[in-house]
mmCIF file of C-alpha atoms in Angstrom:
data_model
loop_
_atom_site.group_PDB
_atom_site.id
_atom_site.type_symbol
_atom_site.label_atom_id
_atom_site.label_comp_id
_atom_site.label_asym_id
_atom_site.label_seq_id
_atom_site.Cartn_x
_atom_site.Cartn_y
_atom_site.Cartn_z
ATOM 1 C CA UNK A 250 20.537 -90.242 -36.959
ATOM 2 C CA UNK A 251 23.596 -87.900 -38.938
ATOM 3 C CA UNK A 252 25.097 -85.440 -36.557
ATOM 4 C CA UNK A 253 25.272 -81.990 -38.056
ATOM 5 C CA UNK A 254 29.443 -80.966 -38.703
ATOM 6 C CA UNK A 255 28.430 -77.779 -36.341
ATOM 7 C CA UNK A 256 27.013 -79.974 -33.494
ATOM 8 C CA UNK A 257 30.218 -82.088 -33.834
ATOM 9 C CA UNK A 258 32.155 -79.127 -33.569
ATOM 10 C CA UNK A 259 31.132 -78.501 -29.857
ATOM 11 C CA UNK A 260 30.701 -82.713 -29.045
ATOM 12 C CA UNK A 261 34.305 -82.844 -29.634
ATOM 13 C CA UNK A 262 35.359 -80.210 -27.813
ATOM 14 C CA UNK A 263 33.539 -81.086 -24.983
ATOM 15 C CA UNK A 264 34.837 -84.846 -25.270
ATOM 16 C CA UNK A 265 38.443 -83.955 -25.866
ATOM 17 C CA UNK A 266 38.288 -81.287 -22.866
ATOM 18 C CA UNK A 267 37.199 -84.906 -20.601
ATOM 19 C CA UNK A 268 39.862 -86.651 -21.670
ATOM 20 C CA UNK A 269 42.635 -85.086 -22.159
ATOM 21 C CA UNK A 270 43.989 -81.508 -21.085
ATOM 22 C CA UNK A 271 46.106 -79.416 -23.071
ATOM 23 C CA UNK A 272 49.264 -81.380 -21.901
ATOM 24 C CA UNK A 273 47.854 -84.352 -22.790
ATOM 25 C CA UNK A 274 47.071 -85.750 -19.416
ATOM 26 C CA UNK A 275 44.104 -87.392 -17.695
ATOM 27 C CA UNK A 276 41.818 -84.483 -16.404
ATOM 28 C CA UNK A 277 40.654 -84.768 -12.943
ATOM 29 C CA UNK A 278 39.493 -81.365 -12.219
ATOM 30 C CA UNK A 279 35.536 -80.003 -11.473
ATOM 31 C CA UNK A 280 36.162 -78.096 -14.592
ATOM 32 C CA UNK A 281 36.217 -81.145 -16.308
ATOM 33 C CA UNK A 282 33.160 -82.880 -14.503
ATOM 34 C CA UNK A 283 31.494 -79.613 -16.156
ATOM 35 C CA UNK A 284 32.204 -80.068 -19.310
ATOM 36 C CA UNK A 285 30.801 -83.830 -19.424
ATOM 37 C CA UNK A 286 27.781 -82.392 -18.177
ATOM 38 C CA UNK A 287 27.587 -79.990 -20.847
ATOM 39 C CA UNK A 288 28.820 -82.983 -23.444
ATOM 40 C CA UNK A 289 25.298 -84.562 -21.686
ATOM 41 C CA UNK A 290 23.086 -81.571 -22.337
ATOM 42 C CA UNK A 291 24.280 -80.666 -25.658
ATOM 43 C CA UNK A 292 24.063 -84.535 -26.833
ATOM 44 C CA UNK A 293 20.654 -84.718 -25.364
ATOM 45 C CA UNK A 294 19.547 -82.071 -26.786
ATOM 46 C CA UNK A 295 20.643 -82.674 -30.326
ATOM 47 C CA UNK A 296 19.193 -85.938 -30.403
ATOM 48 C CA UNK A 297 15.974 -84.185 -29.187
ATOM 49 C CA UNK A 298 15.726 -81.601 -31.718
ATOM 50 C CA UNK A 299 16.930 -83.895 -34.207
ATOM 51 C CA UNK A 300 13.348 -86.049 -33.342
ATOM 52 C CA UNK A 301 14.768 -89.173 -33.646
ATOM 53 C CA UNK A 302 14.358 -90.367 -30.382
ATOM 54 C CA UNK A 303 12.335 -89.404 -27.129
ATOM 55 C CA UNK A 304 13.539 -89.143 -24.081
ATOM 56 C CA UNK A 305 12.405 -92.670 -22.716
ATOM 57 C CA UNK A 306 14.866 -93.718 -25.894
ATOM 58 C CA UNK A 307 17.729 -91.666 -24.734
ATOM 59 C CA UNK A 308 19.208 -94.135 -22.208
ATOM 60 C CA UNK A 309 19.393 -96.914 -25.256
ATOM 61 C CA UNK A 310 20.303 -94.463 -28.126
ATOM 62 C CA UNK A 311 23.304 -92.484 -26.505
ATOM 63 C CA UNK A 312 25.953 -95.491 -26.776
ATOM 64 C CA UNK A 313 25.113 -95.503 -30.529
ATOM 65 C CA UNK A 314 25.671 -91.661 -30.986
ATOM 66 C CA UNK A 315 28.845 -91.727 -28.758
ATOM 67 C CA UNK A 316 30.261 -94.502 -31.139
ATOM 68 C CA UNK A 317 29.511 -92.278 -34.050
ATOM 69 C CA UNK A 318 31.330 -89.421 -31.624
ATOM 70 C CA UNK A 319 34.391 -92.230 -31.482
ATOM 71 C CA UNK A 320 34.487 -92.866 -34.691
ATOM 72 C CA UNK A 321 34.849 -89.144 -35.517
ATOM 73 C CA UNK A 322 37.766 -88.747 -33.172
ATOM 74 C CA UNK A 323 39.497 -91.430 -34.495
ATOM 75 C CA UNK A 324 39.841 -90.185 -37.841
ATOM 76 C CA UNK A 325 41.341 -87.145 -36.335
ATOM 77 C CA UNK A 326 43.380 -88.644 -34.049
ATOM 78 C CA UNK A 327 46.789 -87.551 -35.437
ATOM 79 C CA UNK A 328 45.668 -84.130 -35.793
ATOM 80 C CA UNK A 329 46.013 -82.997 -32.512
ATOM 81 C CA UNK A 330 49.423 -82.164 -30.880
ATOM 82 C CA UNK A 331 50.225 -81.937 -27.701
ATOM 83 C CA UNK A 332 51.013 -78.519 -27.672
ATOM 84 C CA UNK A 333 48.566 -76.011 -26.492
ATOM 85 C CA UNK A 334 48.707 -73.916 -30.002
ATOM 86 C CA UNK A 335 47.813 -76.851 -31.581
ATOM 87 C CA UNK A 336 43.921 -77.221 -30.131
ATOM 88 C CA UNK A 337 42.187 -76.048 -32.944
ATOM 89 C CA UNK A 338 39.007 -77.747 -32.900
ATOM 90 C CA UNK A 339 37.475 -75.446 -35.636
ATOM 91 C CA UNK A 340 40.605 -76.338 -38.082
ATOM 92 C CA UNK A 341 39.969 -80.013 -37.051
ATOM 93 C CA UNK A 342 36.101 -80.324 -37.644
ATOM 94 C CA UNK A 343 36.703 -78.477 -41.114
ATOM 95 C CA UNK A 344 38.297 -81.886 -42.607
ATOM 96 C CA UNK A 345 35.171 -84.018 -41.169
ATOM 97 C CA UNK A 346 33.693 -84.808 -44.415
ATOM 98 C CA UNK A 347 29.689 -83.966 -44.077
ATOM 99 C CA UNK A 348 27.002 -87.009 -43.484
ATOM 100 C CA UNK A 349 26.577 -89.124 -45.859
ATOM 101 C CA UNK A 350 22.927 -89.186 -45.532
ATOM 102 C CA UNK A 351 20.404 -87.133 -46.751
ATOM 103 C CA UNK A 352 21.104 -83.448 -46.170
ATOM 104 C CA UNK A 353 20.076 -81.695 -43.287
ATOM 105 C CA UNK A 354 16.971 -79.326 -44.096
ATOM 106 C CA UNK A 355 16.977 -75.825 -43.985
ATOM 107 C CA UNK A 356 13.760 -76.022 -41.854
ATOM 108 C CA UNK A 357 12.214 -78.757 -40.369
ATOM 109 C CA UNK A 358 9.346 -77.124 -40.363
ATOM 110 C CA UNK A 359 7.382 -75.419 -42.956
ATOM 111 C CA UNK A 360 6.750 -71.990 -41.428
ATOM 112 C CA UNK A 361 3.679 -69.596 -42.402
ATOM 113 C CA UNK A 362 4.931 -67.134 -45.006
ATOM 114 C CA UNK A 363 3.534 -63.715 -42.997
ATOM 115 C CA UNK A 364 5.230 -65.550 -40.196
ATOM 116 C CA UNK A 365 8.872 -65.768 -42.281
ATOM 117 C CA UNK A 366 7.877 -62.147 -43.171
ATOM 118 C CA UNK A 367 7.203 -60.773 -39.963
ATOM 119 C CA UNK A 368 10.620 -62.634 -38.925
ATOM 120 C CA UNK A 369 12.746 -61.136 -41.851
ATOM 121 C CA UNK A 370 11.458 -57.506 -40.866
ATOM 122 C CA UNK A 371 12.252 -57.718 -37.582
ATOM 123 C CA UNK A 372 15.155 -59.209 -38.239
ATOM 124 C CA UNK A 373 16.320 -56.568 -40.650
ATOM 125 C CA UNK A 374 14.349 -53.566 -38.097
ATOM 126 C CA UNK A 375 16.819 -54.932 -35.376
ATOM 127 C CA UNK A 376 20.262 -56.398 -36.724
ATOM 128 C CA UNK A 377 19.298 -60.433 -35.322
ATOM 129 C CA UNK A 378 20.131 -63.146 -37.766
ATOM 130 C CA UNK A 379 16.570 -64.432 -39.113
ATOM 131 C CA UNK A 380 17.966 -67.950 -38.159
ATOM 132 C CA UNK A 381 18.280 -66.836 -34.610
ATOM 133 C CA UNK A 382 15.057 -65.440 -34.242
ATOM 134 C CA UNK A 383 13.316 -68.867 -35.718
ATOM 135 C CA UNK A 384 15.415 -71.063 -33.492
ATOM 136 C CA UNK A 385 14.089 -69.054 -30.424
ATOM 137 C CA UNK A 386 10.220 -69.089 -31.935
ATOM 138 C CA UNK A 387 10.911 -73.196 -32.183
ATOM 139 C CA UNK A 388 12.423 -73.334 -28.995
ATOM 140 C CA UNK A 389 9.757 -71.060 -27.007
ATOM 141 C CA UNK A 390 6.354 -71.643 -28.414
ATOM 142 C CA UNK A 391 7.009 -74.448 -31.551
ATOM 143 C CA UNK A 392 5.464 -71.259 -33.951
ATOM 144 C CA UNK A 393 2.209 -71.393 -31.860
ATOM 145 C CA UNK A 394 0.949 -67.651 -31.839
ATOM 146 C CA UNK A 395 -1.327 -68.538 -29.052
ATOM 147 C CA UNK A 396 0.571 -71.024 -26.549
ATOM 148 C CA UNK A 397 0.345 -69.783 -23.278
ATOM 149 C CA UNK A 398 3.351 -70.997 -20.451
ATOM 150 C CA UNK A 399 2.228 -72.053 -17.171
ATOM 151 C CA UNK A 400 4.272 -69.173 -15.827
ATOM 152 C CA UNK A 401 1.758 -67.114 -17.886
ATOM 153 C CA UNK A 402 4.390 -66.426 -20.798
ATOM 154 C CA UNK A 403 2.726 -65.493 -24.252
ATOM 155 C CA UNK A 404 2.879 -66.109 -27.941
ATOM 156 C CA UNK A 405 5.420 -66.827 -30.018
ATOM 157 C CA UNK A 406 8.709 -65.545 -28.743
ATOM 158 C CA UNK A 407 7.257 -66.066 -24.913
ATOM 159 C CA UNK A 408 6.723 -62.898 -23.374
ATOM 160 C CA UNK A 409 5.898 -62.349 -20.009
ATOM 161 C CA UNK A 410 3.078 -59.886 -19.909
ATOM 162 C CA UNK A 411 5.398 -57.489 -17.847
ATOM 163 C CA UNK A 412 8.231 -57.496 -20.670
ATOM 164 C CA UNK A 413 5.598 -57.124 -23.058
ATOM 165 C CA UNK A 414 4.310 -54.016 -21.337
ATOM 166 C CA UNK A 415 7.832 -52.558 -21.361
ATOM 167 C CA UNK A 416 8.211 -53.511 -25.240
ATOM 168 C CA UNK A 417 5.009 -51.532 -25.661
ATOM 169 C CA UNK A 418 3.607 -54.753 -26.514
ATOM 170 C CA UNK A 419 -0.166 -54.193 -26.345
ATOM 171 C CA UNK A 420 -1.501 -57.634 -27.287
ATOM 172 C CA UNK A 421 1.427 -60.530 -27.264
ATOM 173 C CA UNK A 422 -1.170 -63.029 -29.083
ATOM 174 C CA UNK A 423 -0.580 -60.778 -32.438
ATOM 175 C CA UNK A 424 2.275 -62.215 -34.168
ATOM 176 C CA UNK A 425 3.356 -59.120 -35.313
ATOM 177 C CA UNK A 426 3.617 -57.064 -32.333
ATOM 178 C CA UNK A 427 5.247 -60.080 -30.128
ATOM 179 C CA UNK A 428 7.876 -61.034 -33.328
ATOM 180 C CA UNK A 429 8.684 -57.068 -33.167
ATOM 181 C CA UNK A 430 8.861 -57.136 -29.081
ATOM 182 C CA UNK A 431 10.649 -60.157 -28.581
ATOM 183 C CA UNK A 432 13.132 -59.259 -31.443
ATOM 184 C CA UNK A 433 13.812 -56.042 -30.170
ATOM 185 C CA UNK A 434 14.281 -57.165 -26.919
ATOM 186 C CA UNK A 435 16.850 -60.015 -27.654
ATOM 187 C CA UNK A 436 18.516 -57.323 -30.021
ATOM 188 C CA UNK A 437 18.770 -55.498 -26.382
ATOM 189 C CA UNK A 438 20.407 -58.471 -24.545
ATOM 190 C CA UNK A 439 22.927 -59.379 -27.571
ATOM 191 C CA UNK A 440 23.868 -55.253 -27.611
ATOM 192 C CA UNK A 441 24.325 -55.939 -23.579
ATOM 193 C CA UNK A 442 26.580 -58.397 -23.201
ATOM 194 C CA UNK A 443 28.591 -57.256 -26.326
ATOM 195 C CA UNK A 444 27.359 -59.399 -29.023
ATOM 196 C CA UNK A 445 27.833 -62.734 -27.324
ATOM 197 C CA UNK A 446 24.734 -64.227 -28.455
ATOM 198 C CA UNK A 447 24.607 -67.473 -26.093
ATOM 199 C CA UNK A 448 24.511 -64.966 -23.412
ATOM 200 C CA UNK A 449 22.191 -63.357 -24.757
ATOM 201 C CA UNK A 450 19.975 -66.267 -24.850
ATOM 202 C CA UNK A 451 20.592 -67.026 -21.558
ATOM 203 C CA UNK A 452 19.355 -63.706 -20.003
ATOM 204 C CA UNK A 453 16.334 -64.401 -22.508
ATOM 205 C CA UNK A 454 15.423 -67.387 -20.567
ATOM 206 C CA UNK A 455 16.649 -66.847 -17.363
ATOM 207 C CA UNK A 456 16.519 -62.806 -17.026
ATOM 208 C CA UNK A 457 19.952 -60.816 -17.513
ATOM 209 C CA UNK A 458 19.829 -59.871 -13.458
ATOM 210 C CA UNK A 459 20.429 -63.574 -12.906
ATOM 211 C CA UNK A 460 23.155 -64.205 -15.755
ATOM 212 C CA UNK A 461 24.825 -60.871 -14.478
ATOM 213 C CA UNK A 462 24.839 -61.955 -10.515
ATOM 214 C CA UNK A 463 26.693 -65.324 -11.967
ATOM 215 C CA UNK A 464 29.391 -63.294 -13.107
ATOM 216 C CA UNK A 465 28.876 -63.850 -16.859
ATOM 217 C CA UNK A 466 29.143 -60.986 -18.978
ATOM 218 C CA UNK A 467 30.326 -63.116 -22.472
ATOM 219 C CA UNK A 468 30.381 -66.748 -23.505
ATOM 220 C CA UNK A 469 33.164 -67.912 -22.860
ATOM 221 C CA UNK A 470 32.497 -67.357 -18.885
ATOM 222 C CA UNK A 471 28.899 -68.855 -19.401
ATOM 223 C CA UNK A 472 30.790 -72.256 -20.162
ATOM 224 C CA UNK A 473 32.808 -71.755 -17.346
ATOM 225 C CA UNK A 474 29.779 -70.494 -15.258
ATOM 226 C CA UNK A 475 26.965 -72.274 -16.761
ATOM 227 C CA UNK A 476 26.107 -74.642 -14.010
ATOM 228 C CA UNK A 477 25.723 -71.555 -11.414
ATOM 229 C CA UNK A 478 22.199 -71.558 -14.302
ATOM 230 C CA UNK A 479 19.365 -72.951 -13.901
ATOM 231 C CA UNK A 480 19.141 -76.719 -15.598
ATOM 232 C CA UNK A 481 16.537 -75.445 -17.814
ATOM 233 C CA UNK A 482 18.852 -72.428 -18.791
ATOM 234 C CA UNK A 483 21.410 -74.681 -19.316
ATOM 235 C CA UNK A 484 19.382 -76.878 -22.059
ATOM 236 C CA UNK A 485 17.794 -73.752 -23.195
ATOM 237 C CA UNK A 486 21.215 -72.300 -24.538
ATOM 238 C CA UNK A 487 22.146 -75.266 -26.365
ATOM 239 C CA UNK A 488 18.670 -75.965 -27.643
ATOM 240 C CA UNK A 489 18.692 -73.027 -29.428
ATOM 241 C CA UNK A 490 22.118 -73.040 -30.880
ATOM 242 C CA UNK A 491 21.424 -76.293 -32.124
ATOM 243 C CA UNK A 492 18.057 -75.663 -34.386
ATOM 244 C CA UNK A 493 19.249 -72.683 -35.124
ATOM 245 C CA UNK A 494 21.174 -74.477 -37.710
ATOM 246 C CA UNK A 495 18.741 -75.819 -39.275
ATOM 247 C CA UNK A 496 17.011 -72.228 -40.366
ATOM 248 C CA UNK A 497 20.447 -71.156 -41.965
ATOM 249 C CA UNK A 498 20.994 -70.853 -45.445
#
Protein backbone atom coordinates (compact mmCIF):
# COMPACT_ATOMS: atom_id res chain seq x y z
CA UNK A 1 0.00 0.00 0.00
CA UNK A 2 1.47 4.03 -0.62
CA UNK A 3 1.02 6.07 2.47
CA UNK A 4 -0.55 9.41 1.72
CA UNK A 5 2.39 12.52 2.42
CA UNK A 6 -0.52 13.90 4.95
CA UNK A 7 -0.84 10.56 6.86
CA UNK A 8 3.01 10.56 7.04
CA UNK A 9 2.92 13.85 8.34
CA UNK A 10 1.25 12.75 11.68
CA UNK A 11 3.13 8.87 11.59
CA UNK A 12 6.24 10.74 11.98
CA UNK A 13 5.40 12.87 14.46
CA UNK A 14 4.02 10.41 16.49
CA UNK A 15 7.21 8.09 15.90
CA UNK A 16 9.76 10.80 16.47
CA UNK A 17 7.76 12.00 19.74
CA UNK A 18 8.57 7.84 20.95
CA UNK A 19 11.87 8.08 20.35
CA UNK A 20 13.34 10.88 20.92
CA UNK A 21 12.33 14.15 22.94
CA UNK A 22 13.16 17.50 22.01
CA UNK A 23 16.69 17.14 23.62
CA UNK A 24 17.30 14.29 21.87
CA UNK A 25 16.99 11.76 24.60
CA UNK A 26 15.24 8.42 25.13
CA UNK A 27 11.58 9.25 26.24
CA UNK A 28 10.33 7.41 29.15
CA UNK A 29 7.39 9.38 30.13
CA UNK A 30 3.29 8.27 30.00
CA UNK A 31 3.15 11.06 27.56
CA UNK A 32 5.12 9.13 25.41
CA UNK A 33 3.33 5.65 25.98
CA UNK A 34 0.37 7.95 24.54
CA UNK A 35 1.62 8.88 21.67
CA UNK A 36 2.57 5.15 20.51
CA UNK A 37 -0.88 4.43 21.13
CA UNK A 38 -2.02 7.08 18.98
CA UNK A 39 1.00 6.04 16.32
CA UNK A 40 -1.25 2.47 16.75
CA UNK A 41 -4.64 3.98 16.07
CA UNK A 42 -3.73 6.30 13.41
CA UNK A 43 -1.60 3.40 11.55
CA UNK A 44 -4.49 1.10 11.98
CA UNK A 45 -6.69 3.12 10.81
CA UNK A 46 -4.99 4.23 7.65
CA UNK A 47 -4.35 0.87 6.60
CA UNK A 48 -8.13 0.32 7.19
CA UNK A 49 -9.44 3.05 5.19
CA UNK A 50 -6.85 2.53 2.75
CA UNK A 51 -8.71 -1.28 2.21
CA UNK A 52 -5.77 -3.01 1.76
CA UNK A 53 -5.87 -5.16 4.52
CA UNK A 54 -8.49 -6.36 7.22
CA UNK A 55 -8.05 -6.44 10.48
CA UNK A 56 -7.20 -10.28 10.83
CA UNK A 57 -4.18 -8.96 8.31
CA UNK A 58 -3.12 -6.20 10.55
CA UNK A 59 -0.86 -8.21 12.90
CA UNK A 60 1.23 -9.47 9.57
CA UNK A 61 0.99 -6.17 7.54
CA UNK A 62 2.15 -3.54 10.24
CA UNK A 63 6.03 -4.57 10.17
CA UNK A 64 5.84 -3.89 6.39
CA UNK A 65 4.22 -0.35 6.79
CA UNK A 66 6.57 0.53 9.75
CA UNK A 67 9.59 -0.31 7.39
CA UNK A 68 8.12 1.99 4.83
CA UNK A 69 7.71 4.50 8.12
CA UNK A 70 11.76 3.71 8.59
CA UNK A 71 12.62 4.20 5.47
CA UNK A 72 10.95 7.65 5.44
CA UNK A 73 12.82 8.74 8.53
CA UNK A 74 15.91 7.82 7.27
CA UNK A 75 15.94 10.00 4.42
CA UNK A 76 15.28 12.77 6.79
CA UNK A 77 17.49 11.90 9.24
CA UNK A 78 19.86 14.91 9.05
CA UNK A 79 17.09 17.23 9.01
CA UNK A 80 16.31 17.35 12.41
CA UNK A 81 18.44 19.25 15.03
CA UNK A 82 18.55 18.90 18.30
CA UNK A 83 17.30 22.06 19.15
CA UNK A 84 13.74 22.52 20.05
CA UNK A 85 13.15 25.33 17.14
CA UNK A 86 14.26 22.97 14.88
CA UNK A 87 11.08 20.29 15.13
CA UNK A 88 9.37 21.20 12.20
CA UNK A 89 7.70 18.21 11.08
CA UNK A 90 5.52 20.13 8.49
CA UNK A 91 8.91 21.70 6.86
CA UNK A 92 10.29 18.09 7.01
CA UNK A 93 7.36 16.07 5.34
CA UNK A 94 7.29 18.91 2.55
CA UNK A 95 10.68 17.38 0.97
CA UNK A 96 9.11 13.65 1.10
CA UNK A 97 8.76 13.23 -2.51
CA UNK A 98 4.96 11.81 -3.13
CA UNK A 99 4.37 7.81 -3.84
CA UNK A 100 5.51 6.58 -6.58
CA UNK A 101 2.50 4.60 -7.27
CA UNK A 102 -0.55 5.37 -8.74
CA UNK A 103 -2.10 8.54 -7.35
CA UNK A 104 -4.29 8.59 -4.59
CA UNK A 105 -8.05 9.20 -5.78
CA UNK A 106 -10.01 12.01 -5.04
CA UNK A 107 -12.82 9.60 -3.94
CA UNK A 108 -12.77 6.16 -3.44
CA UNK A 109 -16.03 6.05 -3.92
CA UNK A 110 -18.25 7.22 -6.60
CA UNK A 111 -20.87 9.23 -4.72
CA UNK A 112 -24.60 9.93 -6.05
CA UNK A 113 -24.59 13.33 -7.73
CA UNK A 114 -27.90 14.81 -5.60
CA UNK A 115 -25.86 13.34 -2.82
CA UNK A 116 -22.47 15.61 -3.84
CA UNK A 117 -25.18 18.31 -4.31
CA UNK A 118 -26.92 18.14 -1.21
CA UNK A 119 -23.22 18.03 0.36
CA UNK A 120 -21.92 21.19 -1.56
CA UNK A 121 -25.12 23.20 -0.33
CA UNK A 122 -24.78 22.45 2.95
CA UNK A 123 -21.49 22.89 2.85
CA UNK A 124 -21.68 26.33 1.36
CA UNK A 125 -25.30 27.02 3.77
CA UNK A 126 -22.87 26.35 6.78
CA UNK A 127 -19.05 27.28 6.17
CA UNK A 128 -17.79 23.11 6.52
CA UNK A 129 -15.28 22.05 3.95
CA UNK A 130 -17.31 19.61 1.48
CA UNK A 131 -14.33 17.18 2.14
CA UNK A 132 -15.16 17.18 5.78
CA UNK A 133 -18.63 16.59 5.50
CA UNK A 134 -17.96 13.37 3.02
CA UNK A 135 -15.31 11.98 5.30
CA UNK A 136 -17.92 12.03 8.20
CA UNK A 137 -20.88 10.51 5.72
CA UNK A 138 -18.00 7.60 4.94
CA UNK A 139 -17.10 7.30 8.34
CA UNK A 140 -20.81 7.22 9.90
CA UNK A 141 -23.10 5.45 7.54
CA UNK A 142 -20.59 4.43 4.25
CA UNK A 143 -23.32 6.96 2.13
CA UNK A 144 -26.19 4.60 3.20
CA UNK A 145 -29.30 7.00 3.55
CA UNK A 146 -31.05 4.31 5.41
CA UNK A 147 -28.44 2.50 7.85
CA UNK A 148 -29.74 2.42 11.10
CA UNK A 149 -26.97 2.10 14.37
CA UNK A 150 -27.73 -0.29 16.98
CA UNK A 151 -27.83 2.67 19.32
CA UNK A 152 -30.77 3.70 17.06
CA UNK A 153 -28.61 6.44 15.14
CA UNK A 154 -30.04 7.39 11.59
CA UNK A 155 -29.09 8.06 8.03
CA UNK A 156 -26.33 9.37 6.63
CA UNK A 157 -24.51 11.69 8.96
CA UNK A 158 -25.91 9.40 12.09
CA UNK A 159 -28.31 11.24 13.97
CA UNK A 160 -29.74 10.28 17.02
CA UNK A 161 -33.43 10.83 16.79
CA UNK A 162 -33.13 13.33 19.80
CA UNK A 163 -30.43 15.59 17.90
CA UNK A 164 -32.48 15.28 14.99
CA UNK A 165 -35.49 16.64 16.82
CA UNK A 166 -33.41 19.60 18.01
CA UNK A 167 -32.06 20.17 14.28
CA UNK A 168 -35.73 20.30 13.36
CA UNK A 169 -34.98 17.23 11.60
CA UNK A 170 -38.41 15.74 10.84
CA UNK A 171 -37.48 12.55 8.97
CA UNK A 172 -33.47 11.66 9.27
CA UNK A 173 -33.97 8.87 6.40
CA UNK A 174 -34.30 11.99 3.79
CA UNK A 175 -30.93 12.77 2.67
CA UNK A 176 -31.61 16.17 2.43
CA UNK A 177 -32.93 17.09 5.69
CA UNK A 178 -30.20 14.80 7.68
CA UNK A 179 -27.09 16.29 5.20
CA UNK A 180 -28.65 19.87 6.28
CA UNK A 181 -29.01 18.69 10.18
CA UNK A 182 -25.93 16.99 10.60
CA UNK A 183 -24.01 19.81 8.72
CA UNK A 184 -25.41 22.39 10.69
CA UNK A 185 -24.82 20.75 13.69
CA UNK A 186 -21.04 19.94 13.18
CA UNK A 187 -20.85 23.67 11.88
CA UNK A 188 -22.13 24.19 15.71
CA UNK A 189 -19.38 22.06 17.36
CA UNK A 190 -16.41 23.48 15.02
CA UNK A 191 -17.92 27.32 15.98
CA UNK A 192 -17.70 25.79 19.79
CA UNK A 193 -14.53 24.81 20.32
CA UNK A 194 -13.10 27.68 18.12
CA UNK A 195 -12.57 26.12 14.85
CA UNK A 196 -10.55 23.14 15.99
CA UNK A 197 -12.12 20.71 13.82
CA UNK A 198 -10.73 17.31 15.44
CA UNK A 199 -12.55 18.50 18.39
CA UNK A 200 -15.17 19.05 16.78
CA UNK A 201 -15.36 15.60 15.57
CA UNK A 202 -14.87 14.31 18.72
CA UNK A 203 -17.93 15.93 20.44
CA UNK A 204 -19.70 14.59 17.13
CA UNK A 205 -19.04 11.13 18.18
CA UNK A 206 -18.76 11.23 21.65
CA UNK A 207 -21.15 14.35 22.65
CA UNK A 208 -19.37 17.83 23.47
CA UNK A 209 -20.53 17.33 27.44
CA UNK A 210 -18.05 14.46 27.47
CA UNK A 211 -15.09 16.17 25.40
CA UNK A 212 -15.74 19.33 27.66
CA UNK A 213 -15.65 17.28 31.22
CA UNK A 214 -12.06 15.91 29.75
CA UNK A 215 -10.82 19.25 29.76
CA UNK A 216 -10.45 19.65 25.97
CA UNK A 217 -11.54 22.74 24.55
CA UNK A 218 -8.93 22.64 21.19
CA UNK A 219 -6.73 20.03 19.58
CA UNK A 220 -3.88 20.29 20.74
CA UNK A 221 -5.26 19.22 24.42
CA UNK A 222 -7.31 16.35 22.69
CA UNK A 223 -3.77 14.77 21.87
CA UNK A 224 -2.76 15.35 25.17
CA UNK A 225 -6.22 14.23 26.55
CA UNK A 226 -7.35 11.82 24.05
CA UNK A 227 -7.10 8.65 26.00
CA UNK A 228 -9.47 10.19 28.90
CA UNK A 229 -11.98 9.28 25.21
CA UNK A 230 -13.59 6.61 24.57
CA UNK A 231 -11.46 3.94 22.23
CA UNK A 232 -14.01 4.33 19.66
CA UNK A 233 -13.66 8.23 19.90
CA UNK A 234 -10.24 7.84 19.70
CA UNK A 235 -10.33 5.85 16.16
CA UNK A 236 -13.22 7.93 15.21
CA UNK A 237 -11.04 11.23 15.13
CA UNK A 238 -8.39 9.83 13.12
CA UNK A 239 -10.68 7.89 10.85
CA UNK A 240 -12.06 10.82 9.69
CA UNK A 241 -9.05 12.96 9.24
CA UNK A 242 -7.65 10.34 7.30
CA UNK A 243 -10.47 9.83 4.36
CA UNK A 244 -11.05 13.07 4.51
CA UNK A 245 -8.13 13.35 2.27
CA UNK A 246 -9.18 11.50 -0.11
CA UNK A 247 -12.45 13.88 -0.97
CA UNK A 248 -10.02 16.95 -1.36
CA UNK A 249 -9.28 18.50 -4.45
Amino acid sequence: MQIDPRTMEQLISLQMKNSIDLQGNKAADASSDMDGSLFDILLQEMMMADGSITTDDYEDQISNIEAQLNNYLNRINGQVSDSPDSYNIGSITANIPMSSGQPISSSKREIAADIQQLIADAAQRYGVAPSLIQAVIEAESSFNPKVVSSAGAKGLMQLMDGTARGLGVTDSFDPAQNIDGGTRYLANLIRRFGGNESTALAAYNAGPGRVQRAGISNDQELMDKLHLLPRETQNYVFKVMNARSKYEV
